[in-house]
C-alpha atoms as a printed R data frame, in Angstrom:
    type eleno elety resid chain resno      x       y       z
1   ATOM     1    CA   MET     A     1 61.330  73.649 140.151
2   ATOM     2    CA   THR     A     2 63.425  70.539 140.027
3   ATOM     3    CA   ALA     A     3 67.122  69.843 140.088
4   ATOM     4    CA   THR     A     4 66.924  69.740 136.290
5   ATOM     5    CA   SER     A     5 65.582  73.285 135.757
6   ATOM     6    CA   HIS     A     6 69.162  74.374 135.027
7   ATOM     7    CA   THR     A     7 71.734  72.474 133.021
8   ATOM     8    CA   HIS     A     8 74.422  71.584 135.523
9   ATOM     9    CA   ILE     A     9 77.197  69.248 136.541
10  ATOM    10    CA   PHE     A    10 77.720  67.761 139.963
11  ATOM    11    CA   ILE     A    11 81.124  66.593 141.103
12  ATOM    12    CA   PRO     A    12 80.918  64.707 144.404
13  ATOM    13    CA   GLY     A    13 83.445  65.780 146.941
14  ATOM    14    CA   THR     A    14 86.248  63.532 148.098
15  ATOM    15    CA   ASP     A    15 86.407  65.104 151.558
16  ATOM    16    CA   PRO     A    16 83.179  64.839 153.595
17  ATOM    17    CA   ILE     A    17 84.043  67.781 155.854
18  ATOM    18    CA   ARG     A    18 84.385  70.236 152.947
19  ATOM    19    CA   VAL     A    19 81.677  72.815 152.280
20  ATOM    20    CA   PRO     A    20 79.902  72.386 148.924
21  ATOM    21    CA   LEU     A    21 80.383  75.006 146.217
22  ATOM    22    CA   VAL     A    22 77.794  76.426 143.819
23  ATOM    23    CA   LEU     A    23 79.459  77.842 140.708
24  ATOM    24    CA   LEU     A    24 77.862  80.742 138.816
25  ATOM    25    CA   HIS     A    25 79.756  81.627 135.607
26  ATOM    26    CA   GLY     A    26 80.122  84.947 133.833
27  ATOM    27    CA   SER     A    27 78.307  86.140 130.696
28  ATOM    28    CA   GLY     A    28 78.947  83.817 127.785
29  ATOM    29    CA   GLY     A    29 80.089  80.970 130.040
30  ATOM    30    CA   ASP     A    30 78.664  77.640 131.059
31  ATOM    31    CA   GLU     A    31 78.536  75.166 133.944
32  ATOM    32    CA   GLN     A    32 82.156  74.050 133.348
33  ATOM    33    CA   GLU     A    33 83.768  77.498 133.375
34  ATOM    34    CA   LEU     A    34 84.659  77.774 137.069
35  ATOM    35    CA   VAL     A    35 85.318  74.093 137.860
36  ATOM    36    CA   PRO     A    36 89.156  74.374 137.683
37  ATOM    37    CA   LEU     A    37 89.101  77.463 139.914
38  ATOM    38    CA   ALA     A    38 86.801  75.752 142.434
39  ATOM    39    CA   ALA     A    39 89.078  72.716 142.540
40  ATOM    40    CA   ASP     A    40 92.031  75.007 143.307
41  ATOM    41    CA   ILE     A    41 90.164  77.020 145.958
42  ATOM    42    CA   ALA     A    42 88.642  74.082 147.818
43  ATOM    43    CA   PRO     A    43 90.114  70.702 146.818
44  ATOM    44    CA   GLY     A    44 87.762  67.856 147.685
45  ATOM    45    CA   SER     A    45 84.614  69.975 147.995
46  ATOM    46    CA   PRO     A    46 81.415  68.889 146.256
47  ATOM    47    CA   ILE     A    47 80.854  71.138 143.228
48  ATOM    48    CA   LEU     A    48 77.564  72.118 141.609
49  ATOM    49    CA   GLY     A    49 78.404  73.875 138.336
50  ATOM    50    CA   THR     A    50 75.273  75.702 137.198
51  ATOM    51    CA   ARG     A    51 74.492  77.070 133.741
52  ATOM    52    CA   GLY     A    52 72.530  80.306 133.414
53  ATOM    53    CA   THR     A    53 69.337  80.098 131.388
54  ATOM    54    CA   VAL     A    54 69.789  83.231 129.261
55  ATOM    55    CA   PRO     A    55 71.565  82.580 125.922
56  ATOM    56    CA   ILE     A    56 74.224  85.238 125.238
57  ATOM    57    CA   ASP     A    57 77.423  85.518 123.169
58  ATOM    58    CA   GLY     A    58 77.579  81.810 122.321
59  ATOM    59    CA   GLY     A    59 77.159  80.896 125.986
60  ATOM    60    CA   PHE     A    60 74.801  81.764 128.807
61  ATOM    61    CA   ALA     A    61 74.049  84.300 131.543
62  ATOM    62    CA   PHE     A    62 71.946  84.233 134.688
63  ATOM    63    CA   PHE     A    63 69.893  87.353 133.875
64  ATOM    64    CA   HIS     A    64 69.309  89.957 131.183
65  ATOM    65    CA   ARG     A    65 70.891  93.372 130.985
66  ATOM    66    CA   PHE     A    66 69.554  96.424 129.192
67  ATOM    67    CA   GLU     A    67 71.251  97.696 126.024
68  ATOM    68    CA   ASP     A    68 73.350 100.111 128.084
69  ATOM    69    CA   ARG     A    69 74.571  97.060 130.112
70  ATOM    70    CA   THR     A    70 72.711  98.081 133.288
71  ATOM    71    CA   ILE     A    71 71.055  95.306 135.255
72  ATOM    72    CA   ASP     A    72 67.439  94.442 134.534
73  ATOM    73    CA   GLU     A    73 66.356  94.281 138.174
74  ATOM    74    CA   GLY     A    74 62.933  92.884 137.317
75  ATOM    75    CA   ASP     A    75 64.520  90.026 135.404
76  ATOM    76    CA   ILE     A    76 67.089  89.222 138.086
77  ATOM    77    CA   THR     A    77 64.369  89.284 140.768
78  ATOM    78    CA   GLY     A    78 62.258  86.779 138.832
79  ATOM    79    CA   ARG     A    79 65.199  84.483 138.169
80  ATOM    80    CA   VAL     A    80 66.335  84.442 141.827
81  ATOM    81    CA   SER     A    81 63.335  82.317 142.813
82  ATOM    82    CA   VAL     A    82 63.962  79.789 140.050
83  ATOM    83    CA   LEU     A    83 67.658  79.519 140.890
84  ATOM    84    CA   THR     A    84 66.887  79.214 144.613
85  ATOM    85    CA   ASP     A    85 64.502  76.334 143.905
86  ATOM    86    CA   PHE     A    86 67.129  74.699 141.701
87  ATOM    87    CA   ILE     A    87 69.899  74.936 144.328
88  ATOM    88    CA   GLU     A    88 67.600  73.521 147.020
89  ATOM    89    CA   ALA     A    89 66.402  70.682 144.763
90  ATOM    90    CA   ALA     A    90 69.943  69.858 143.612
91  ATOM    91    CA   SER     A    91 71.156  69.782 147.213
92  ATOM    92    CA   THR     A    92 68.453  67.240 148.022
93  ATOM    93    CA   ARG     A    93 69.052  65.223 144.855
94  ATOM    94    CA   TYR     A    94 72.791  64.947 145.489
95  ATOM    95    CA   SER     A    95 72.449  64.508 149.290
96  ATOM    96    CA   VAL     A    96 74.320  67.719 150.053
97  ATOM    97    CA   THR     A    97 73.572  68.516 153.674
98  ATOM    98    CA   LYS     A    98 75.838  71.504 154.317
99  ATOM    99    CA   THR     A    99 74.894  75.024 153.270
100 ATOM   100    CA   PRO     A   100 76.934  75.848 150.142
101 ATOM   101    CA   ILE     A   101 79.223  78.730 149.327
102 ATOM   102    CA   ALA     A   102 78.799  80.386 145.941
103 ATOM   103    CA   ILE     A   103 81.681  81.233 143.647
104 ATOM   104    CA   GLY     A   104 80.556  83.717 141.024
105 ATOM   105    CA   PHE     A   105 82.230  85.611 138.220
106 ATOM   106    CA   SER     A   106 80.778  88.855 136.783
107 ATOM   107    CA   ASN     A   107 77.165  88.021 135.783
108 ATOM   108    CA   GLY     A   108 77.250  85.017 138.122
109 ATOM   109    CA   ALA     A   109 78.730  87.121 140.949
110 ATOM   110    CA   ILE     A   110 75.882  89.594 140.591
111 ATOM   111    CA   MET     A   111 73.393  86.720 140.742
112 ATOM   112    CA   ALA     A   112 75.138  85.294 143.826
113 ATOM   113    CA   ALA     A   113 74.884  88.717 145.494
114 ATOM   114    CA   ALA     A   114 71.170  88.803 144.646
115 ATOM   115    CA   LEU     A   115 70.743  85.363 146.232
116 ATOM   116    CA   LEU     A   116 72.554  86.499 149.381
117 ATOM   117    CA   LEU     A   117 70.438  89.644 149.651
118 ATOM   118    CA   THR     A   118 67.046  88.105 148.932
119 ATOM   119    CA   ARG     A   119 67.339  84.519 150.177
120 ATOM   120    CA   PRO     A   120 69.107  84.592 153.567
121 ATOM   121    CA   GLY     A   121 70.273  81.151 154.629
122 ATOM   122    CA   LEU     A   122 70.469  79.687 151.115
123 ATOM   123    CA   LEU     A   123 74.217  80.300 150.966
124 ATOM   124    CA   ALA     A   124 76.766  80.238 153.775
125 ATOM   125    CA   GLY     A   125 78.799  82.853 151.938
126 ATOM   126    CA   ALA     A   126 80.299  83.719 148.590
127 ATOM   127    CA   ILE     A   127 83.448  84.516 146.666
128 ATOM   128    CA   LEU     A   128 82.524  87.167 144.118
129 ATOM   129    CA   PHE     A   129 84.810  88.066 141.231
130 ATOM   130    CA   ARG     A   130 83.969  91.352 139.469
131 ATOM   131    CA   PRO     A   131 80.466  91.837 140.869
132 ATOM   132    CA   LEU     A   132 78.182  94.849 140.697
133 ATOM   133    CA   SER     A   133 75.377  95.485 143.127
134 ATOM   134    CA   PRO     A   134 72.306  93.647 141.795
135 ATOM   135    CA   PHE     A   135 69.918  96.346 143.064
136 ATOM   136    CA   ARG     A   136 70.043 100.147 142.982
137 ATOM   137    CA   ASP     A   137 68.398 100.463 146.386
138 ATOM   138    CA   ASP     A   138 69.646  98.775 149.528
139 ATOM   139    CA   LEU     A   139 67.501  95.923 150.779
140 ATOM   140    CA   PRO     A   140 66.629  95.726 154.480
141 ATOM   141    CA   THR     A   141 68.391  92.363 154.779
142 ATOM   142    CA   ARG     A   142 71.175  91.632 157.225
143 ATOM   143    CA   GLN     A   143 73.608  88.894 156.340
144 ATOM   144    CA   ASP     A   144 74.788  87.987 159.810
145 ATOM   145    CA   GLY     A   145 77.133  85.037 159.531
146 ATOM   146    CA   ALA     A   146 77.388  85.015 155.728
147 ATOM   147    CA   ARG     A   147 81.000  85.634 154.784
148 ATOM   148    CA   VAL     A   148 81.662  87.296 151.451
149 ATOM   149    CA   LEU     A   149 84.940  87.919 149.660
150 ATOM   150    CA   ILE     A   150 84.722  90.462 146.832
151 ATOM   151    CA   ILE     A   151 87.563  90.615 144.341
152 ATOM   152    CA   ASP     A   152 87.604  93.344 141.727
153 ATOM   153    CA   GLY     A   153 90.396  95.222 140.085
154 ATOM   154    CA   GLU     A   154 92.010  96.241 136.883
155 ATOM   155    CA   GLY     A   155 94.642  94.066 135.267
């Protein structure tokens, strides 16, 4: 894959010591959806806003769900490799040398969790808003050193 396998935006950081952020939007969103939140969370960080490749509800998602809204684990597993390749290629293309932190919402948070569980070392950590577990069965992967903040609640 190349850095162009996903539609995306890259906003160079203004502070060279900041950790880069990879943004993964929710169902029906796009690569711009989480940019204001990322700017509030980590001003000056480089931002890679990534668009999912699955058209849904006038926007996009990172993976398919079944009709009952459960996660299509086969689909998410196949898409993890493509997204991993994209993040690595984009990091090279934009000269990002630090390991990024993902910020994901809903569908994007589930995808970020899948990346953490199946691709150790790709992400330094994640902030996950409204995630579900991407897999029914636990994977034998330890995430030593990867910090994860999970935020979920009813409004």
